[in-house]
Amino acid sequence: RKEHRGVGGIFFDDLEFETEDGVSRVEEFLYGVARGWLPSYTAIAERRKESAYGEKEREWQLLRRGRYAEFNLVYDRGVRFGLLSNGRIESIMVSAPPLVSWKYNHVPDPGSKEEEMLEILRTPRDW
């Protein structure tokens, strides 16, 4: 599909924070993330609290959740490993969203917020 799952995130599989003396700095990094999360999220929630949310936005949310589930089933290393090694399906799928939607060849309306989001997902930014 040539689109990313989202616009940011921490991929824990790839964390490598060791000093020259071999001491891991992952815990220090995670505490820093935790301290910054609430103020960041609160500011976003405050800014967005009056945004419209109705059936159209819910439909888009379910489509994006479907893409997330699709990515995990096709590409995610952990999910693929679990499925290929006869892991417990319930344990593997527990992280999947409870409700998703798929539409064949869905194209958002031109100029819509959804089209803008897809453009961002198709041209990722190096944070």
PDB file of C-alpha atoms in Angstrom:
ATOM      1  CA  ARG A   1       0.000   0.000   0.000  1.00  0.00           C
ATOM      2  CA  LYS A   2       3.046   2.230   0.318  1.00  0.00           C
ATOM      3  CA  GLU A   3       1.821   3.924   3.484  1.00  0.00           C
ATOM      4  CA  HIS A   4       3.027   3.887   7.054  1.00  0.00           C
ATOM      5  CA  ARG A   5       0.947   2.851  10.061  1.00  0.00           C
ATOM      6  CA  GLY A   6       1.246   6.224  11.759  1.00  0.00           C
ATOM      7  CA  VAL A   7       3.276   9.389  12.125  1.00  0.00           C
ATOM      8  CA  GLY A   8       5.501   8.436  15.035  1.00  0.00           C
ATOM      9  CA  GLY A   9       6.167   5.965  17.749  1.00  0.00           C
ATOM     10  CA  ILE A  10       8.818   4.002  19.533  1.00  0.00           C
ATOM     11  CA  PHE A  11       9.745   0.647  18.090  1.00  0.00           C
ATOM     12  CA  PHE A  12      11.104  -1.197  21.079  1.00  0.00           C
ATOM     13  CA  ASP A  13      12.637  -3.956  18.961  1.00  0.00           C
ATOM     14  CA  ASP A  14      15.176  -1.445  17.698  1.00  0.00           C
ATOM     15  CA  LEU A  15      16.186   0.312  20.931  1.00  0.00           C
ATOM     16  CA  GLU A  16      19.915   0.195  21.527  1.00  0.00           C
ATOM     17  CA  PHE A  17      21.245   2.615  24.101  1.00  0.00           C
ATOM     18  CA  GLU A  18      24.539   1.396  25.478  1.00  0.00           C
ATOM     19  CA  THR A  19      27.385   3.557  26.670  1.00  0.00           C
ATOM     20  CA  GLU A  20      31.004   2.750  26.066  1.00  0.00           C
ATOM     21  CA  ASP A  21      31.084   0.845  29.353  1.00  0.00           C
ATOM     22  CA  GLY A  22      28.193  -1.387  28.173  1.00  0.00           C
ATOM     23  CA  VAL A  23      25.557   0.046  30.532  1.00  0.00           C
ATOM     24  CA  SER A  24      22.072   0.081  29.047  1.00  0.00           C
ATOM     25  CA  ARG A  25      20.342   3.468  28.908  1.00  0.00           C
ATOM     26  CA  VAL A  26      16.965   2.098  27.789  1.00  0.00           C
ATOM     27  CA  GLU A  27      15.406   2.478  31.251  1.00  0.00           C
ATOM     28  CA  GLU A  28      16.603   6.092  31.465  1.00  0.00           C
ATOM     29  CA  PHE A  29      15.170   6.737  28.007  1.00  0.00           C
ATOM     30  CA  LEU A  30      11.806   5.184  28.914  1.00  0.00           C
ATOM     31  CA  TYR A  31      11.495   7.261  32.088  1.00  0.00           C
ATOM     32  CA  GLY A  32      12.110  10.369  29.993  1.00  0.00           C
ATOM     33  CA  VAL A  33       9.393   9.312  27.557  1.00  0.00           C
ATOM     34  CA  ALA A  34       6.999   8.652  30.444  1.00  0.00           C
ATOM     35  CA  ARG A  35       7.655  12.073  32.001  1.00  0.00           C
ATOM     36  CA  GLY A  36       6.967  13.817  28.690  1.00  0.00           C
ATOM     37  CA  TRP A  37       3.934  11.794  27.650  1.00  0.00           C
ATOM     38  CA  LEU A  38       1.214  13.259  29.890  1.00  0.00           C
ATOM     39  CA  PRO A  39       1.985  16.934  29.235  1.00  0.00           C
ATOM     40  CA  SER A  40       2.184  16.242  25.496  1.00  0.00           C
ATOM     41  CA  TYR A  41      -1.034  14.221  25.358  1.00  0.00           C
ATOM     42  CA  THR A  42      -2.924  16.674  27.561  1.00  0.00           C
ATOM     43  CA  ALA A  43      -2.014  19.562  25.240  1.00  0.00           C
ATOM     44  CA  ILE A  44      -3.183  17.607  22.175  1.00  0.00           C
ATOM     45  CA  ALA A  45      -6.440  16.550  23.867  1.00  0.00           C
ATOM     46  CA  GLU A  46      -7.129  20.118  24.980  1.00  0.00           C
ATOM     47  CA  ARG A  47      -6.544  21.435  21.461  1.00  0.00           C
ATOM     48  CA  ARG A  48      -8.761  18.756  19.877  1.00  0.00           C
ATOM     49  CA  LYS A  49     -11.590  18.495  22.423  1.00  0.00           C
ATOM     50  CA  GLU A  50     -14.022  20.554  20.321  1.00  0.00           C
ATOM     51  CA  SER A  51     -13.240  18.765  17.047  1.00  0.00           C
ATOM     52  CA  ALA A  52     -16.205  17.230  15.281  1.00  0.00           C
ATOM     53  CA  TYR A  53     -16.580  13.481  15.713  1.00  0.00           C
ATOM     54  CA  GLY A  54     -19.458  11.630  14.152  1.00  0.00           C
ATOM     55  CA  GLU A  55     -20.208   8.683  11.904  1.00  0.00           C
ATOM     56  CA  LYS A  56     -17.802   9.823   9.172  1.00  0.00           C
ATOM     57  CA  GLU A  57     -14.892  10.104  11.628  1.00  0.00           C
ATOM     58  CA  ARG A  58     -15.788   6.756  13.211  1.00  0.00           C
ATOM     59  CA  GLU A  59     -15.801   5.101   9.776  1.00  0.00           C
ATOM     60  CA  TRP A  60     -12.320   6.525   9.069  1.00  0.00           C
ATOM     61  CA  GLN A  61     -11.082   5.360  12.473  1.00  0.00           C
ATOM     62  CA  LEU A  62     -12.285   1.812  11.778  1.00  0.00           C
ATOM     63  CA  LEU A  63     -10.626   1.827   8.337  1.00  0.00           C
ATOM     64  CA  ARG A  64      -7.321   2.938   9.896  1.00  0.00           C
ATOM     65  CA  ARG A  65      -7.656   0.236  12.542  1.00  0.00           C
ATOM     66  CA  GLY A  66      -8.151  -2.255   9.719  1.00  0.00           C
ATOM     67  CA  ARG A  67      -4.908  -1.082   8.135  1.00  0.00           C
ATOM     68  CA  TYR A  68      -3.159  -1.484  11.505  1.00  0.00           C
ATOM     69  CA  ALA A  69      -4.438  -5.064  11.837  1.00  0.00           C
ATOM     70  CA  GLU A  70      -3.480  -5.737   8.201  1.00  0.00           C
ATOM     71  CA  PHE A  71       0.067  -4.477   8.799  1.00  0.00           C
ATOM     72  CA  ASN A  72       0.454  -6.614  11.910  1.00  0.00           C
ATOM     73  CA  LEU A  73      -0.744  -9.761  10.174  1.00  0.00           C
ATOM     74  CA  VAL A  74       1.416  -9.251   7.089  1.00  0.00           C
ATOM     75  CA  TYR A  75       4.574  -7.501   8.292  1.00  0.00           C
ATOM     76  CA  ASP A  76       4.971  -7.357  12.084  1.00  0.00           C
ATOM     77  CA  ARG A  77       7.903  -9.535  13.178  1.00  0.00           C
ATOM     78  CA  GLY A  78       6.348 -10.604  16.466  1.00  0.00           C
ATOM     79  CA  VAL A  79       2.937 -11.466  15.040  1.00  0.00           C
ATOM     80  CA  ARG A  80       4.463 -13.311  12.095  1.00  0.00           C
ATOM     81  CA  PHE A  81       6.776 -15.255  14.400  1.00  0.00           C
ATOM     82  CA  GLY A  82       3.867 -16.200  16.647  1.00  0.00           C
ATOM     83  CA  LEU A  83       1.698 -17.346  13.761  1.00  0.00           C
ATOM     84  CA  LEU A  84       4.497 -19.273  12.032  1.00  0.00           C
ATOM     85  CA  SER A  85       5.593 -21.016  15.243  1.00  0.00           C
ATOM     86  CA  ASN A  86       2.141 -22.331  16.200  1.00  0.00           C
ATOM     87  CA  GLY A  87       1.737 -19.797  18.990  1.00  0.00           C
ATOM     88  CA  ARG A  88      -1.550 -19.349  20.825  1.00  0.00           C
ATOM     89  CA  ILE A  89      -3.763 -17.323  18.484  1.00  0.00           C
ATOM     90  CA  GLU A  90      -5.469 -15.574  21.428  1.00  0.00           C
ATOM     91  CA  SER A  91      -2.128 -14.407  22.776  1.00  0.00           C
ATOM     92  CA  ILE A  92      -0.968 -13.231  19.363  1.00  0.00           C
ATOM     93  CA  MET A  93      -4.171 -11.389  18.474  1.00  0.00           C
ATOM     94  CA  VAL A  94      -4.835  -9.786  21.856  1.00  0.00           C
ATOM     95  CA  SER A  95      -3.205  -6.550  20.660  1.00  0.00           C
ATOM     96  CA  ALA A  96      -5.522  -6.290  17.641  1.00  0.00           C
ATOM     97  CA  PRO A  97      -8.194  -3.584  17.749  1.00  0.00           C
ATOM     98  CA  PRO A  98     -11.582  -5.004  18.782  1.00  0.00           C
ATOM     99  CA  LEU A  99     -13.411  -3.409  15.841  1.00  0.00           C
ATOM    100  CA  VAL A 100     -12.029  -2.775  12.356  1.00  0.00           C
ATOM    101  CA  SER A 101     -13.310  -2.127   8.860  1.00  0.00           C
ATOM    102  CA  TRP A 102     -12.048  -2.746   5.351  1.00  0.00           C
ATOM    103  CA  LYS A 103     -13.305  -1.247   2.117  1.00  0.00           C
ATOM    104  CA  TYR A 104     -12.018  -2.328  -1.238  1.00  0.00           C
ATOM    105  CA  ASN A 105      -9.920   0.388  -2.869  1.00  0.00           C
ATOM    106  CA  HIS A 106     -11.105   3.108  -0.490  1.00  0.00           C
ATOM    107  CA  VAL A 107     -10.173   6.606  -1.681  1.00  0.00           C
ATOM    108  CA  PRO A 108     -10.925   9.553   0.614  1.00  0.00           C
ATOM    109  CA  ASP A 109     -12.732  12.592  -0.719  1.00  0.00           C
ATOM    110  CA  PRO A 110     -10.411  15.087  -2.439  1.00  0.00           C
ATOM    111  CA  GLY A 111      -9.333  17.851  -0.056  1.00  0.00           C
ATOM    112  CA  SER A 112     -10.618  16.021   3.016  1.00  0.00           C
ATOM    113  CA  LYS A 113      -8.750  15.589   6.317  1.00  0.00           C
ATOM    114  CA  GLU A 114      -8.588  11.891   5.493  1.00  0.00           C
ATOM    115  CA  GLU A 115      -6.847  12.559   2.177  1.00  0.00           C
ATOM    116  CA  GLU A 116      -4.410  14.861   3.988  1.00  0.00           C
ATOM    117  CA  MET A 117      -3.645  12.105   6.521  1.00  0.00           C
ATOM    118  CA  LEU A 118      -2.998   9.548   3.780  1.00  0.00           C
ATOM    119  CA  GLU A 119      -0.564  11.922   2.099  1.00  0.00           C
ATOM    120  CA  ILE A 120       1.338  12.236   5.389  1.00  0.00           C
ATOM    121  CA  LEU A 121       1.393   8.437   5.779  1.00  0.00           C
ATOM    122  CA  ARG A 122       2.682   8.017   2.229  1.00  0.00           C
ATOM    123  CA  THR A 123       5.499  10.542   2.649  1.00  0.00           C
ATOM    124  CA  PRO A 124       6.951   9.850   6.085  1.00  0.00           C
ATOM    125  CA  ARG A 125       8.958  12.408   7.988  1.00  0.00           C
ATOM    126  CA  ASP A 126      12.303  11.558   9.569  1.00  0.00           C
ATOM    127  CA  TRP A 127      11.724  12.725  13.128  1.00  0.00           C
TER     128      TRP A 127
END
